[in-house]
Amino acid sequence: MLPLDDLTVLDFSTLLPGPLASLFLAEAGARVIRIERPGGEEMRRFPPRFGETSAPYAVLNRGKASVEIDLKAEGALARLTPLIEGADILIEQFRPGVMDRLGFGHETLSLINPRLIYCSISGYGQSGPRAGEAGHDINYQAIGGLLGQSLKPGDPPPLPPPLAADIAGGTMPALLNILLALRQRERSGLGCHLDIAMVDAMPTFAWYGLAQGQAEGRYPQGGEGLLTGASPRYGLYATADSWFLAVGAIEAKFWEIFCETIGLELALRDDRNDPQGTRTAIAAIIAGQPAAHWREQLEPRDCCCTVVRTLEEALADPHLTVRGLFDAQAEEPGCRRLVSTPLPLAPVFRDKLTGLRRVAASGEDTKNLLG
């Protein structure tokens, strides 16, 4: 028995936040039906290809049914009404107002199914001055003050690899609020409309800077925060072979072990005196040896120092593999298999017998589900 195996989800969303949210729900047992436009949703055409579909699409959509329908066509609502009547959750990711114009807005569908939990994911939310604006992950991070935590004027860093707004601002809040709405529905018998704005979670990540700014009367500028560049105890240091050591030795016990292991001179270990001088000295020491040396010397010392792994190395990491992160596989319509998107679901909430699940061809289930 899985926690969500009695629920049905209609997923109208595209690209990343919504499909990743419905993947979580599917892995926990829910029946997920993708509602796609004729020819399939846009991500089915994203490179690179893998067999008969897109690899990015495949890793997000295993184990889901696929229905193709033109939502603008006359009678579209009538055709989908039986599915809406039997659904528990609906996820959509259009700009605010689009679903209303198509005739699939919350007010309309709640009349068909009052128990429906209707989750709208958008960049800026259903209301507010920016509600109708287009955007992507980097824009939401910029507006929400998150990017500014580490930017120094005139010195742009590499683009941050985590899609923090899409996943931590879209997918995760959608899941959290859907589960809360299910709990509320148990008591009230009614569904609700969830307004998930990806930008809303960005100040959450700036929690330390918010606290610091209010307490000190001055908000930290780019690179001035404890975790954004001000401290030599937390950062990246280049090695002799042009790779990187990630140092997170914030606490005194870890800092002492780190300093002792690399042989930092005693006068620089009190980094309150001259943080930049300490950083410069550390950088010179780390740059004197290759990454393999620091992996051997520092990682066994348990001092929050880790040589950066490439994604390829992470796939083979003994700790990550024994945790089963890469066990789930997606099989595209042509029967080729690839590792699905790893999900941090507790094993007790996952079906251990479904390590392999198919990715439906676009519209594969239309006739069966719509007639």
mmCIF file of C-alpha atoms in Angstrom:
data_model
loop_
_atom_site.group_PDB
_atom_site.id
_atom_site.type_symbol
_atom_site.label_atom_id
_atom_site.label_comp_id
_atom_site.label_asym_id
_atom_site.label_seq_id
_atom_site.Cartn_x
_atom_site.Cartn_y
_atom_site.Cartn_z
ATOM 1 C CA MET A 1 0.000 0.000 0.000
ATOM 2 C CA LEU A 2 1.337 3.412 -1.020
ATOM 3 C CA PRO A 3 0.192 6.654 0.622
ATOM 4 C CA LEU A 4 -1.332 8.158 -2.529
ATOM 5 C CA ASP A 5 -2.512 5.053 -4.393
ATOM 6 C CA ASP A 6 -6.169 6.101 -4.127
ATOM 7 C CA LEU A 7 -5.636 9.498 -5.797
ATOM 8 C CA THR A 8 -5.884 10.666 -9.401
ATOM 9 C CA VAL A 9 -3.928 13.665 -10.685
ATOM 10 C CA LEU A 10 -4.627 15.611 -13.882
ATOM 11 C CA ASP A 11 -1.397 17.293 -14.943
ATOM 12 C CA PHE A 12 -1.862 20.155 -17.434
ATOM 13 C CA SER A 13 1.635 21.515 -16.746
ATOM 14 C CA THR A 14 4.702 21.621 -18.955
ATOM 15 C CA LEU A 15 8.492 21.813 -18.683
ATOM 16 C CA LEU A 16 9.903 21.305 -15.156
ATOM 17 C CA PRO A 17 8.066 22.451 -11.978
ATOM 18 C CA GLY A 18 4.659 20.839 -12.533
ATOM 19 C CA PRO A 19 5.835 17.595 -14.153
ATOM 20 C CA LEU A 20 8.397 17.086 -11.380
ATOM 21 C CA ALA A 21 5.660 17.627 -8.781
ATOM 22 C CA SER A 22 3.413 15.062 -10.457
ATOM 23 C CA LEU A 23 6.380 12.650 -10.688
ATOM 24 C CA PHE A 24 6.675 12.782 -6.898
ATOM 25 C CA LEU A 25 2.956 12.057 -6.605
ATOM 26 C CA ALA A 26 3.186 9.195 -9.106
ATOM 27 C CA GLU A 27 6.125 7.626 -7.278
ATOM 28 C CA ALA A 28 4.065 7.707 -4.074
ATOM 29 C CA GLY A 29 1.278 5.781 -5.798
ATOM 30 C CA ALA A 30 -0.979 8.378 -7.415
ATOM 31 C CA ARG A 31 -2.422 7.817 -10.872
ATOM 32 C CA VAL A 32 -1.160 10.716 -12.985
ATOM 33 C CA ILE A 33 -2.728 11.617 -16.319
ATOM 34 C CA ARG A 34 -0.831 14.102 -18.451
ATOM 35 C CA ILE A 35 -3.117 16.425 -20.438
ATOM 36 C CA GLU A 36 -1.067 17.433 -23.480
ATOM 37 C CA ARG A 37 -1.723 19.547 -26.540
ATOM 38 C CA PRO A 38 -1.962 17.803 -29.936
ATOM 39 C CA GLY A 39 1.519 16.581 -30.804
ATOM 40 C CA GLY A 40 2.573 16.497 -27.149
ATOM 41 C CA GLU A 41 3.904 19.092 -24.743
ATOM 42 C CA GLU A 42 6.867 21.267 -25.599
ATOM 43 C CA MET A 43 9.442 19.327 -23.577
ATOM 44 C CA ARG A 44 8.927 16.247 -25.744
ATOM 45 C CA ARG A 45 10.973 18.144 -28.350
ATOM 46 C CA PHE A 46 13.776 19.262 -26.021
ATOM 47 C CA PRO A 47 17.277 17.960 -26.873
ATOM 48 C CA PRO A 48 18.936 15.607 -26.504
ATOM 49 C CA ARG A 49 16.834 12.855 -28.016
ATOM 50 C CA PHE A 50 16.786 9.440 -26.390
ATOM 51 C CA GLY A 51 15.209 6.762 -28.547
ATOM 52 C CA GLU A 52 11.750 7.938 -29.570
ATOM 53 C CA THR A 53 11.436 10.846 -27.159
ATOM 54 C CA SER A 54 13.339 13.605 -25.396
ATOM 55 C CA ALA A 55 15.665 12.574 -22.567
ATOM 56 C CA PRO A 56 14.611 15.537 -20.355
ATOM 57 C CA TYR A 57 10.962 14.601 -20.894
ATOM 58 C CA ALA A 58 11.595 10.930 -20.165
ATOM 59 C CA VAL A 59 13.315 11.469 -16.800
ATOM 60 C CA LEU A 60 10.377 13.570 -15.560
ATOM 61 C CA ASN A 61 7.407 11.611 -16.835
ATOM 62 C CA ARG A 62 7.795 7.910 -16.240
ATOM 63 C CA GLY A 63 4.733 6.056 -15.018
ATOM 64 C CA LYS A 64 2.209 8.648 -16.230
ATOM 65 C CA ALA A 65 -0.627 8.280 -18.723
ATOM 66 C CA SER A 66 -0.824 10.697 -21.662
ATOM 67 C CA VAL A 67 -3.935 12.252 -23.206
ATOM 68 C CA GLU A 68 -3.817 14.638 -26.161
ATOM 69 C CA ILE A 69 -6.559 17.250 -26.515
ATOM 70 C CA ASP A 70 -6.890 20.753 -27.914
ATOM 71 C CA LEU A 71 -8.153 22.761 -24.944
ATOM 72 C CA LYS A 72 -9.304 25.518 -27.324
ATOM 73 C CA ALA A 73 -11.528 23.167 -29.309
ATOM 74 C CA GLU A 74 -15.295 23.211 -28.920
ATOM 75 C CA GLY A 75 -16.399 20.468 -26.541
ATOM 76 C CA ALA A 76 -12.986 20.075 -24.869
ATOM 77 C CA LEU A 77 -14.449 20.635 -21.405
ATOM 78 C CA ALA A 78 -17.216 18.123 -22.033
ATOM 79 C CA ARG A 79 -14.700 15.510 -23.170
ATOM 80 C CA LEU A 80 -12.564 16.010 -20.077
ATOM 81 C CA THR A 81 -15.449 16.277 -17.603
ATOM 82 C CA PRO A 82 -15.458 12.551 -16.663
ATOM 83 C CA LEU A 83 -11.756 12.802 -15.773
ATOM 84 C CA ILE A 84 -12.309 16.031 -13.855
ATOM 85 C CA GLU A 85 -15.169 14.454 -11.897
ATOM 86 C CA GLY A 86 -12.915 11.599 -10.795
ATOM 87 C CA ALA A 87 -9.794 13.637 -10.110
ATOM 88 C CA ASP A 88 -8.419 14.617 -6.712
ATOM 89 C CA ILE A 89 -5.694 17.017 -7.829
ATOM 90 C CA LEU A 90 -5.148 19.221 -10.854
ATOM 91 C CA ILE A 91 -1.806 20.872 -11.636
ATOM 92 C CA GLU A 92 -1.511 23.671 -14.199
ATOM 93 C CA GLN A 93 1.346 25.957 -15.105
ATOM 94 C CA PHE A 94 -0.029 28.508 -17.553
ATOM 95 C CA ARG A 95 0.238 32.238 -17.051
ATOM 96 C CA PRO A 96 -2.509 33.605 -14.790
ATOM 97 C CA GLY A 97 -5.851 33.831 -16.581
ATOM 98 C CA VAL A 98 -5.090 31.341 -19.348
ATOM 99 C CA MET A 99 -7.012 28.439 -17.822
ATOM 100 C CA ASP A 100 -9.974 30.756 -17.218
ATOM 101 C CA ARG A 101 -9.974 31.842 -20.871
ATOM 102 C CA LEU A 102 -9.849 28.219 -21.969
ATOM 103 C CA GLY A 103 -12.853 27.419 -19.784
ATOM 104 C CA PHE A 104 -10.853 25.343 -17.295
ATOM 105 C CA GLY A 105 -10.476 27.854 -14.457
ATOM 106 C CA HIS A 106 -10.821 26.929 -10.819
ATOM 107 C CA GLU A 107 -14.310 28.342 -10.390
ATOM 108 C CA THR A 108 -15.629 26.376 -13.368
ATOM 109 C CA LEU A 109 -14.010 23.085 -12.404
ATOM 110 C CA SER A 110 -14.917 23.388 -8.720
ATOM 111 C CA LEU A 111 -18.576 23.354 -9.792
ATOM 112 C CA ILE A 112 -17.934 20.050 -11.563
ATOM 113 C CA ASN A 113 -15.876 18.624 -8.679
ATOM 114 C CA PRO A 114 -16.019 20.521 -5.365
ATOM 115 C CA ARG A 115 -13.367 18.195 -3.876
ATOM 116 C CA LEU A 116 -10.803 19.071 -6.540
ATOM 117 C CA ILE A 117 -7.491 20.481 -5.282
ATOM 118 C CA TYR A 118 -6.503 22.889 -8.037
ATOM 119 C CA CYS A 119 -2.810 23.808 -7.982
ATOM 120 C CA SER A 120 -1.619 26.716 -10.133
ATOM 121 C CA ILE A 121 2.154 27.117 -10.481
ATOM 122 C CA SER A 122 3.424 30.347 -12.020
ATOM 123 C CA GLY A 123 6.431 32.597 -11.856
ATOM 124 C CA TYR A 124 4.914 35.530 -10.015
ATOM 125 C CA GLY A 125 1.596 34.174 -8.761
ATOM 126 C CA GLN A 126 -2.021 34.772 -9.693
ATOM 127 C CA SER A 127 -2.019 38.375 -8.452
ATOM 128 C CA GLY A 128 0.355 41.312 -8.093
ATOM 129 C CA PRO A 129 2.029 43.771 -10.501
ATOM 130 C CA ARG A 130 4.176 41.089 -12.166
ATOM 131 C CA ALA A 131 1.541 38.339 -12.351
ATOM 132 C CA GLY A 132 1.325 38.477 -16.138
ATOM 133 C CA GLU A 133 5.063 38.654 -16.839
ATOM 134 C CA ALA A 134 7.099 35.913 -18.452
ATOM 135 C CA GLY A 135 10.174 34.617 -16.655
ATOM 136 C CA HIS A 136 12.488 31.718 -15.976
ATOM 137 C CA ASP A 137 14.395 30.455 -12.964
ATOM 138 C CA ILE A 138 17.132 33.069 -13.135
ATOM 139 C CA ASN A 139 14.571 35.918 -13.278
ATOM 140 C CA TYR A 140 12.742 34.722 -10.168
ATOM 141 C CA GLN A 141 16.045 34.376 -8.304
ATOM 142 C CA ALA A 142 16.951 37.909 -9.391
ATOM 143 C CA ILE A 143 13.656 39.501 -8.339
ATOM 144 C CA GLY A 144 13.535 37.600 -5.032
ATOM 145 C CA GLY A 145 16.935 38.836 -3.856
ATOM 146 C CA LEU A 146 18.597 35.422 -3.934
ATOM 147 C CA LEU A 147 21.123 36.067 -6.701
ATOM 148 C CA GLY A 148 22.108 39.341 -5.088
ATOM 149 C CA GLN A 149 23.364 37.488 -2.007
ATOM 150 C CA SER A 150 26.516 36.338 -3.799
ATOM 151 C CA LEU A 151 26.994 38.908 -6.584
ATOM 152 C CA LYS A 152 29.718 41.500 -6.256
ATOM 153 C CA PRO A 153 29.337 44.609 -8.438
ATOM 154 C CA GLY A 154 31.074 44.134 -11.755
ATOM 155 C CA ASP A 155 32.121 40.564 -10.953
ATOM 156 C CA PRO A 156 29.429 38.153 -12.218
ATOM 157 C CA PRO A 157 29.912 34.530 -11.084
ATOM 158 C CA PRO A 158 29.076 31.445 -13.128
ATOM 159 C CA LEU A 159 25.364 30.775 -13.481
ATOM 160 C CA PRO A 160 24.072 28.867 -10.431
ATOM 161 C CA PRO A 161 23.436 25.245 -11.500
ATOM 162 C CA PRO A 162 20.485 24.548 -9.164
ATOM 163 C CA LEU A 163 17.169 25.642 -10.667
ATOM 164 C CA ALA A 164 16.191 26.907 -7.247
ATOM 165 C CA ALA A 165 13.084 28.788 -8.382
ATOM 166 C CA ASP A 166 11.722 25.998 -10.568
ATOM 167 C CA ILE A 167 12.254 23.165 -8.089
ATOM 168 C CA ALA A 168 12.472 24.754 -4.636
ATOM 169 C CA GLY A 169 10.053 27.544 -5.543
ATOM 170 C CA GLY A 170 7.680 25.629 -7.810
ATOM 171 C CA THR A 171 7.800 21.863 -7.350
ATOM 172 C CA MET A 172 8.401 21.621 -3.616
ATOM 173 C CA PRO A 173 5.883 24.263 -2.464
ATOM 174 C CA ALA A 174 3.323 22.718 -4.816
ATOM 175 C CA LEU A 175 3.845 19.310 -3.196
ATOM 176 C CA LEU A 176 3.759 20.712 0.323
ATOM 177 C CA ASN A 177 0.575 22.650 -0.272
ATOM 178 C CA ILE A 178 -1.121 19.801 -2.136
ATOM 179 C CA LEU A 179 -0.503 17.478 0.799
ATOM 180 C CA LEU A 180 -1.777 20.119 3.237
ATOM 181 C CA ALA A 181 -4.852 20.593 1.053
ATOM 182 C CA LEU A 182 -5.506 16.849 1.104
ATOM 183 C CA ARG A 183 -5.381 16.930 4.896
ATOM 184 C CA GLN A 184 -7.733 19.905 4.976
ATOM 185 C CA ARG A 185 -10.117 18.168 2.565
ATOM 186 C CA GLU A 186 -10.369 15.233 4.949
ATOM 187 C CA ARG A 187 -11.962 17.627 7.443
ATOM 188 C CA SER A 188 -13.960 19.956 5.194
ATOM 189 C CA GLY A 189 -14.804 17.701 2.272
ATOM 190 C CA LEU A 190 -13.862 20.517 -0.105
ATOM 191 C CA GLY A 191 -10.959 21.201 -2.407
ATOM 192 C CA CYS A 192 -9.303 24.590 -2.895
ATOM 193 C CA HIS A 193 -7.211 26.709 -5.259
ATOM 194 C CA LEU A 194 -3.484 26.802 -4.520
ATOM 195 C CA ASP A 195 -1.573 29.819 -5.842
ATOM 196 C CA ILE A 196 2.087 28.783 -6.052
ATOM 197 C CA ALA A 197 4.470 31.561 -7.143
ATOM 198 C CA MET A 198 8.034 30.494 -7.775
ATOM 199 C CA VAL A 199 9.339 33.917 -6.774
ATOM 200 C CA ASP A 200 7.731 33.612 -3.324
ATOM 201 C CA ALA A 201 10.280 31.057 -2.116
ATOM 202 C CA MET A 202 13.345 33.054 -3.149
ATOM 203 C CA PRO A 203 13.466 35.292 -0.033
ATOM 204 C CA THR A 204 13.188 32.066 1.990
ATOM 205 C CA PHE A 205 16.706 31.195 0.837
ATOM 206 C CA ALA A 206 17.897 34.607 1.979
ATOM 207 C CA TRP A 207 16.781 33.908 5.559
ATOM 208 C CA TYR A 208 20.202 34.585 7.091
ATOM 209 C CA GLY A 209 20.609 37.874 5.286
ATOM 210 C CA LEU A 210 17.111 38.942 6.325
ATOM 211 C CA ALA A 211 17.897 38.236 9.965
ATOM 212 C CA GLN A 212 21.291 39.939 9.750
ATOM 213 C CA GLY A 213 19.945 43.029 8.020
ATOM 214 C CA GLN A 214 17.185 43.591 10.552
ATOM 215 C CA ALA A 215 19.443 43.006 13.542
ATOM 216 C CA GLU A 216 22.340 45.155 12.304
ATOM 217 C CA GLY A 217 20.427 47.842 10.436
ATOM 218 C CA ARG A 218 22.307 47.085 7.219
ATOM 219 C CA TYR A 219 21.638 44.271 4.820
ATOM 220 C CA PRO A 220 24.709 42.352 3.606
ATOM 221 C CA GLN A 221 25.781 43.188 0.089
ATOM 222 C CA GLY A 222 26.916 40.574 -2.413
ATOM 223 C CA GLY A 223 29.689 38.418 -1.004
ATOM 224 C CA GLU A 224 29.390 39.851 2.516
ATOM 225 C CA GLY A 225 27.362 37.066 4.096
ATOM 226 C CA LEU A 226 28.763 34.182 6.132
ATOM 227 C CA LEU A 227 27.690 31.720 3.444
ATOM 228 C CA THR A 228 28.179 33.961 0.423
ATOM 229 C CA GLY A 229 31.877 34.796 0.517
ATOM 230 C CA ALA A 230 32.714 36.796 3.629
ATOM 231 C CA SER A 231 34.243 33.907 5.546
ATOM 232 C CA PRO A 232 37.315 31.896 4.490
ATOM 233 C CA ARG A 233 35.694 28.964 6.292
ATOM 234 C CA TYR A 234 33.001 28.591 3.632
ATOM 235 C CA GLY A 235 33.861 28.602 -0.048
ATOM 236 C CA LEU A 236 35.549 27.017 -3.023
ATOM 237 C CA TYR A 237 39.322 26.791 -3.425
ATOM 238 C CA ALA A 238 41.109 25.887 -6.663
ATOM 239 C CA THR A 239 43.515 22.931 -6.612
ATOM 240 C CA ALA A 240 46.771 22.451 -8.492
ATOM 241 C CA ASP A 241 45.023 20.507 -11.256
ATOM 242 C CA SER A 242 42.430 23.241 -11.857
ATOM 243 C CA TRP A 243 39.644 21.562 -9.892
ATOM 244 C CA PHE A 244 37.981 22.627 -6.643
ATOM 245 C CA LEU A 245 37.781 21.874 -2.948
ATOM 246 C CA ALA A 246 34.532 22.779 -1.197
ATOM 247 C CA VAL A 247 35.224 23.979 2.340
ATOM 248 C CA GLY A 248 32.403 24.304 4.869
ATOM 249 C CA ALA A 249 34.410 24.297 8.095
ATOM 250 C CA ILE A 250 32.286 26.897 9.860
ATOM 251 C CA GLU A 251 32.281 25.475 13.389
ATOM 252 C CA ALA A 252 35.423 25.834 15.485
ATOM 253 C CA LYS A 253 36.090 22.086 15.774
ATOM 254 C CA PHE A 254 35.997 21.623 11.995
ATOM 255 C CA TRP A 255 38.010 24.774 11.370
ATOM 256 C CA GLU A 256 40.747 23.637 13.726
ATOM 257 C CA ILE A 257 41.056 20.247 12.032
ATOM 258 C CA PHE A 258 41.091 21.888 8.601
ATOM 259 C CA CYS A 259 43.780 24.421 9.536
ATOM 260 C CA GLU A 260 45.916 21.752 11.174
ATOM 261 C CA THR A 261 45.643 19.387 8.213
ATOM 262 C CA ILE A 262 46.622 21.953 5.585
ATOM 263 C CA GLY A 263 49.308 23.479 7.814
ATOM 264 C CA LEU A 264 47.900 27.022 7.969
ATOM 265 C CA GLU A 265 50.170 29.208 10.062
ATOM 266 C CA LEU A 266 48.909 29.912 13.579
ATOM 267 C CA ALA A 267 48.707 33.682 13.144
ATOM 268 C CA LEU A 268 46.068 33.288 10.416
ATOM 269 C CA ARG A 269 43.823 30.752 12.132
ATOM 270 C CA ASP A 270 41.904 33.446 13.978
ATOM 271 C CA ASP A 271 40.152 34.588 10.821
ATOM 272 C CA ARG A 272 38.397 37.476 12.578
ATOM 273 C CA ASN A 273 41.566 39.540 12.359
ATOM 274 C CA ASP A 274 42.102 39.455 8.617
ATOM 275 C CA PRO A 275 39.572 37.268 6.777
ATOM 276 C CA GLN A 276 40.941 38.124 3.359
ATOM 277 C CA GLY A 277 44.517 37.421 4.443
ATOM 278 C CA THR A 278 43.460 34.033 5.795
ATOM 279 C CA ARG A 279 41.570 33.265 2.584
ATOM 280 C CA THR A 280 44.548 34.213 0.428
ATOM 281 C CA ALA A 281 46.871 31.985 2.439
ATOM 282 C CA ILE A 282 44.457 29.038 2.263
ATOM 283 C CA ALA A 283 44.042 29.529 -1.471
ATOM 284 C CA ALA A 284 47.804 29.360 -1.958
ATOM 285 C CA ILE A 285 48.103 26.155 0.088
ATOM 286 C CA ILE A 286 45.210 24.399 -1.664
ATOM 287 C CA ALA A 287 46.542 25.472 -5.067
ATOM 288 C CA GLY A 288 49.810 23.697 -4.276
ATOM 289 C CA GLN A 289 48.364 20.172 -4.461
ATOM 290 C CA PRO A 290 45.992 18.332 -6.825
ATOM 291 C CA ALA A 291 42.413 17.453 -5.910
ATOM 292 C CA ALA A 292 43.301 13.806 -5.226
ATOM 293 C CA HIS A 293 45.736 14.897 -2.508
ATOM 294 C CA TRP A 294 43.096 16.945 -0.702
ATOM 295 C CA ARG A 295 40.540 14.186 -1.069
ATOM 296 C CA GLU A 296 42.950 11.811 0.668
ATOM 297 C CA GLN A 297 44.031 14.286 3.335
ATOM 298 C CA LEU A 298 40.820 16.116 4.237
ATOM 299 C CA GLU A 299 37.787 13.952 3.546
ATOM 300 C CA PRO A 300 38.725 11.231 6.098
ATOM 301 C CA ARG A 301 39.209 13.911 8.773
ATOM 302 C CA ASP A 302 35.452 14.676 8.920
ATOM 303 C CA CYS A 303 35.905 18.434 8.824
ATOM 304 C CA CYS A 304 33.277 19.435 6.231
ATOM 305 C CA CYS A 305 35.757 19.556 3.361
ATOM 306 C CA THR A 306 34.942 17.770 0.120
ATOM 307 C CA VAL A 307 36.480 17.676 -3.317
ATOM 308 C CA VAL A 308 33.824 18.655 -5.838
ATOM 309 C CA ARG A 309 32.446 15.715 -7.816
ATOM 310 C CA THR A 310 31.359 15.895 -11.411
ATOM 311 C CA LEU A 311 27.885 14.581 -12.184
ATOM 312 C CA GLU A 312 29.446 11.513 -13.773
ATOM 313 C CA GLU A 313 31.424 10.845 -10.586
ATOM 314 C CA ALA A 314 28.299 11.356 -8.462
ATOM 315 C CA LEU A 315 26.493 8.643 -10.429
ATOM 316 C CA ALA A 316 29.168 6.178 -9.313
ATOM 317 C CA ASP A 317 29.611 7.472 -5.764
ATOM 318 C CA PRO A 318 29.319 4.527 -3.319
ATOM 319 C CA HIS A 319 27.246 6.492 -0.825
ATOM 320 C CA LEU A 320 24.731 7.765 -3.369
ATOM 321 C CA THR A 321 24.412 4.391 -5.072
ATOM 322 C CA VAL A 322 23.857 2.456 -1.842
ATOM 323 C CA ARG A 323 21.116 4.981 -0.994
ATOM 324 C CA GLY A 324 19.347 3.865 -4.170
ATOM 325 C CA LEU A 325 19.161 7.340 -5.694
ATOM 326 C CA PHE A 326 19.733 6.064 -9.211
ATOM 327 C CA ASP A 327 17.703 2.849 -9.065
ATOM 328 C CA ALA A 328 14.550 4.206 -10.733
ATOM 329 C CA GLN A 329 14.595 3.831 -14.497
ATOM 330 C CA ALA A 330 12.425 5.236 -17.269
ATOM 331 C CA GLU A 331 11.729 3.232 -20.421
ATOM 332 C CA GLU A 332 10.939 5.388 -23.437
ATOM 333 C CA PRO A 333 8.434 4.203 -26.079
ATOM 334 C CA GLY A 334 11.228 2.559 -28.087
ATOM 335 C CA CYS A 335 12.163 0.476 -25.007
ATOM 336 C CA ARG A 336 15.514 2.131 -24.290
ATOM 337 C CA ARG A 337 16.143 2.788 -20.598
ATOM 338 C CA LEU A 338 17.752 5.602 -18.660
ATOM 339 C CA VAL A 339 18.038 6.624 -15.024
ATOM 340 C CA SER A 340 14.996 8.645 -13.972
ATOM 341 C CA THR A 341 15.174 11.899 -12.022
ATOM 342 C CA PRO A 342 16.267 10.957 -8.463
ATOM 343 C CA LEU A 343 13.604 11.869 -5.917
ATOM 344 C CA PRO A 344 14.257 12.278 -2.173
ATOM 345 C CA LEU A 345 11.225 10.242 -1.161
ATOM 346 C CA ALA A 346 11.538 8.038 1.911
ATOM 347 C CA PRO A 347 11.714 4.387 0.793
ATOM 348 C CA VAL A 348 8.650 3.528 2.880
ATOM 349 C CA PHE A 349 6.560 5.746 0.569
ATOM 350 C CA ARG A 350 7.780 4.216 -2.703
ATOM 351 C CA ASP A 351 6.827 1.090 -4.570
ATOM 352 C CA LYS A 352 9.920 -1.094 -4.459
ATOM 353 C CA LEU A 353 8.589 -3.206 -7.315
ATOM 354 C CA THR A 354 8.459 -0.339 -9.805
ATOM 355 C CA GLY A 355 12.119 0.410 -10.367
ATOM 356 C CA LEU A 356 11.314 0.466 -14.079
ATOM 357 C CA ARG A 357 8.354 2.416 -15.485
ATOM 358 C CA ARG A 358 7.362 3.314 -19.017
ATOM 359 C CA VAL A 359 7.192 6.781 -20.510
ATOM 360 C CA ALA A 360 3.963 6.960 -22.484
ATOM 361 C CA ALA A 361 4.040 8.086 -26.099
ATOM 362 C CA SER A 362 2.250 11.370 -26.655
ATOM 363 C CA GLY A 363 -1.502 10.749 -26.574
ATOM 364 C CA GLU A 364 -1.066 7.031 -25.986
ATOM 365 C CA ASP A 365 -4.002 6.868 -23.563
ATOM 366 C CA THR A 366 -6.372 9.295 -25.304
ATOM 367 C CA LYS A 367 -8.715 6.700 -26.775
ATOM 368 C CA ASN A 368 -8.793 4.622 -23.609
ATOM 369 C CA LEU A 369 -9.514 7.560 -21.303
ATOM 370 C CA LEU A 370 -11.574 9.897 -23.502
ATOM 371 C CA GLY A 371 -13.169 7.486 -25.931
#
